Amino acid sequence: MSKLRHQTLQVSCNDQGSPSCLQKDQQTAQVEQVLDCWRDTGCWWEGESEKLFYRLSLDNGAVVEIYRDMEAHTWVLYKVYD
């Protein structure tokens, strides 16, 4: 199971450009492992921007999906897995 969130967050990246630390509402979590990474063009015909998705394992035990909106240059917490 998973829960959709769609919440903006701050992301620090390592030298390779992958997320290494997430911060939201004064809470910080370190990325233990990048489980998957993919690009999604979305509904480009409706003007939706390209997104770069990451599925991450965090040091607090959570598994989350985040994405970077390539046009808006923002990071979004997309999904939290149970």
PDB file of C-alpha atoms in Angstrom:
ATOM      1  CA  MET A   1       0.000   0.000   0.000  1.00  0.00           C
ATOM      2  CA  SER A   2       1.013   3.589  -0.478  1.00  0.00           C
ATOM      3  CA  LYS A   3      -0.318   7.059   0.232  1.00  0.00           C
ATOM      4  CA  LEU A   4      -0.120   9.931  -2.237  1.00  0.00           C
ATOM      5  CA  ARG A   5       1.195  13.152  -0.700  1.00  0.00           C
ATOM      6  CA  HIS A   6       2.068  15.820  -3.323  1.00  0.00           C
ATOM      7  CA  GLN A   7       3.969  17.964  -0.790  1.00  0.00           C
ATOM      8  CA  THR A   8       6.951  20.150  -1.633  1.00  0.00           C
ATOM      9  CA  LEU A   9      10.189  19.490   0.226  1.00  0.00           C
ATOM     10  CA  GLN A  10      13.855  20.460   0.289  1.00  0.00           C
ATOM     11  CA  VAL A  11      16.305  17.966  -1.210  1.00  0.00           C
ATOM     12  CA  SER A  12      20.100  17.885  -1.042  1.00  0.00           C
ATOM     13  CA  CYS A  13      21.889  15.913  -3.745  1.00  0.00           C
ATOM     14  CA  ASN A  14      25.240  14.130  -3.841  1.00  0.00           C
ATOM     15  CA  ASP A  15      28.005  14.762  -6.385  1.00  0.00           C
ATOM     16  CA  GLN A  16      26.265  12.481  -8.906  1.00  0.00           C
ATOM     17  CA  GLY A  17      23.023  14.484  -8.642  1.00  0.00           C
ATOM     18  CA  SER A  18      21.040  11.835  -6.739  1.00  0.00           C
ATOM     19  CA  PRO A  19      19.059  12.785  -3.617  1.00  0.00           C
ATOM     20  CA  SER A  20      21.036  12.323  -0.397  1.00  0.00           C
ATOM     21  CA  CYS A  21      18.916  14.143   2.207  1.00  0.00           C
ATOM     22  CA  LEU A  22      15.236  15.165   2.448  1.00  0.00           C
ATOM     23  CA  GLN A  23      13.892  17.932   4.672  1.00  0.00           C
ATOM     24  CA  LYS A  24      10.269  18.839   5.386  1.00  0.00           C
ATOM     25  CA  ASP A  25       8.782  20.756   8.322  1.00  0.00           C
ATOM     26  CA  GLN A  26      12.024  20.727  10.357  1.00  0.00           C
ATOM     27  CA  GLN A  27      12.377  16.943   9.922  1.00  0.00           C
ATOM     28  CA  THR A  28      15.379  15.512   8.095  1.00  0.00           C
ATOM     29  CA  ALA A  29      15.929  12.038   6.656  1.00  0.00           C
ATOM     30  CA  GLN A  30      19.068  10.686   5.015  1.00  0.00           C
ATOM     31  CA  VAL A  31      18.775   8.595   1.861  1.00  0.00           C
ATOM     32  CA  GLU A  32      20.150   5.108   2.474  1.00  0.00           C
ATOM     33  CA  GLN A  33      19.569   3.783  -1.031  1.00  0.00           C
ATOM     34  CA  VAL A  34      18.175   4.877  -4.382  1.00  0.00           C
ATOM     35  CA  LEU A  35      15.892   1.963  -5.267  1.00  0.00           C
ATOM     36  CA  ASP A  36      14.807   3.219  -8.693  1.00  0.00           C
ATOM     37  CA  CYS A  37      14.968   6.283 -10.922  1.00  0.00           C
ATOM     38  CA  TRP A  38      12.938   7.154 -14.036  1.00  0.00           C
ATOM     39  CA  ARG A  39      11.689  10.060 -16.144  1.00  0.00           C
ATOM     40  CA  ASP A  40       8.019  10.726 -16.849  1.00  0.00           C
ATOM     41  CA  THR A  41       6.892  13.131 -19.560  1.00  0.00           C
ATOM     42  CA  GLY A  42       3.336  13.195 -18.205  1.00  0.00           C
ATOM     43  CA  CYS A  43       0.556  14.644 -20.341  1.00  0.00           C
ATOM     44  CA  TRP A  44       2.887  16.752 -22.464  1.00  0.00           C
ATOM     45  CA  TRP A  45       0.031  17.553 -24.863  1.00  0.00           C
ATOM     46  CA  GLU A  46      -1.689  19.301 -21.928  1.00  0.00           C
ATOM     47  CA  GLY A  47       1.447  21.233 -20.998  1.00  0.00           C
ATOM     48  CA  GLU A  48       2.508  19.003 -18.109  1.00  0.00           C
ATOM     49  CA  SER A  49       6.250  19.251 -17.485  1.00  0.00           C
ATOM     50  CA  GLU A  50       8.755  16.407 -17.407  1.00  0.00           C
ATOM     51  CA  LYS A  51       9.465  14.895 -13.993  1.00  0.00           C
ATOM     52  CA  LEU A  52      12.439  12.924 -12.703  1.00  0.00           C
ATOM     53  CA  PHE A  53      11.218  10.327 -10.167  1.00  0.00           C
ATOM     54  CA  TYR A  54      13.200   8.557  -7.445  1.00  0.00           C
ATOM     55  CA  ARG A  55      12.110   5.682  -5.206  1.00  0.00           C
ATOM     56  CA  LEU A  56      14.197   5.952  -2.036  1.00  0.00           C
ATOM     57  CA  SER A  57      14.899   4.000   1.125  1.00  0.00           C
ATOM     58  CA  LEU A  58      15.441   6.399   4.057  1.00  0.00           C
ATOM     59  CA  ASP A  59      17.364   6.066   7.322  1.00  0.00           C
ATOM     60  CA  ASN A  60      14.091   6.235   9.298  1.00  0.00           C
ATOM     61  CA  GLY A  61      12.870   3.030   7.603  1.00  0.00           C
ATOM     62  CA  ALA A  62      10.488   4.747   5.186  1.00  0.00           C
ATOM     63  CA  VAL A  63      10.294   4.061   1.464  1.00  0.00           C
ATOM     64  CA  VAL A  64       9.158   7.086  -0.528  1.00  0.00           C
ATOM     65  CA  GLU A  65       8.839   8.359  -4.064  1.00  0.00           C
ATOM     66  CA  ILE A  66       9.857  11.916  -4.814  1.00  0.00           C
ATOM     67  CA  TYR A  67      10.144  13.786  -8.064  1.00  0.00           C
ATOM     68  CA  ARG A  68      11.846  16.853  -9.429  1.00  0.00           C
ATOM     69  CA  ASP A  69       9.694  18.989 -11.677  1.00  0.00           C
ATOM     70  CA  MET A  70      12.209  19.780 -14.405  1.00  0.00           C
ATOM     71  CA  GLU A  71      10.421  22.972 -15.492  1.00  0.00           C
ATOM     72  CA  ALA A  72       9.584  24.457 -12.086  1.00  0.00           C
ATOM     73  CA  HIS A  73      12.842  23.201 -10.475  1.00  0.00           C
ATOM     74  CA  THR A  74      10.975  21.998  -7.382  1.00  0.00           C
ATOM     75  CA  TRP A  75      11.055  18.728  -5.439  1.00  0.00           C
ATOM     76  CA  VAL A  76       7.822  17.016  -4.409  1.00  0.00           C
ATOM     77  CA  LEU A  77       7.126  14.156  -1.994  1.00  0.00           C
ATOM     78  CA  TYR A  78       4.839  12.098  -4.206  1.00  0.00           C
ATOM     79  CA  LYS A  79       4.203   8.816  -2.417  1.00  0.00           C
ATOM     80  CA  VAL A  80       4.916   7.144   0.948  1.00  0.00           C
ATOM     81  CA  TYR A  81       4.838   3.337   1.096  1.00  0.00           C
ATOM     82  CA  ASP A  82       3.399   1.477   4.102  1.00  0.00           C
TER      83      ASP A  82
END
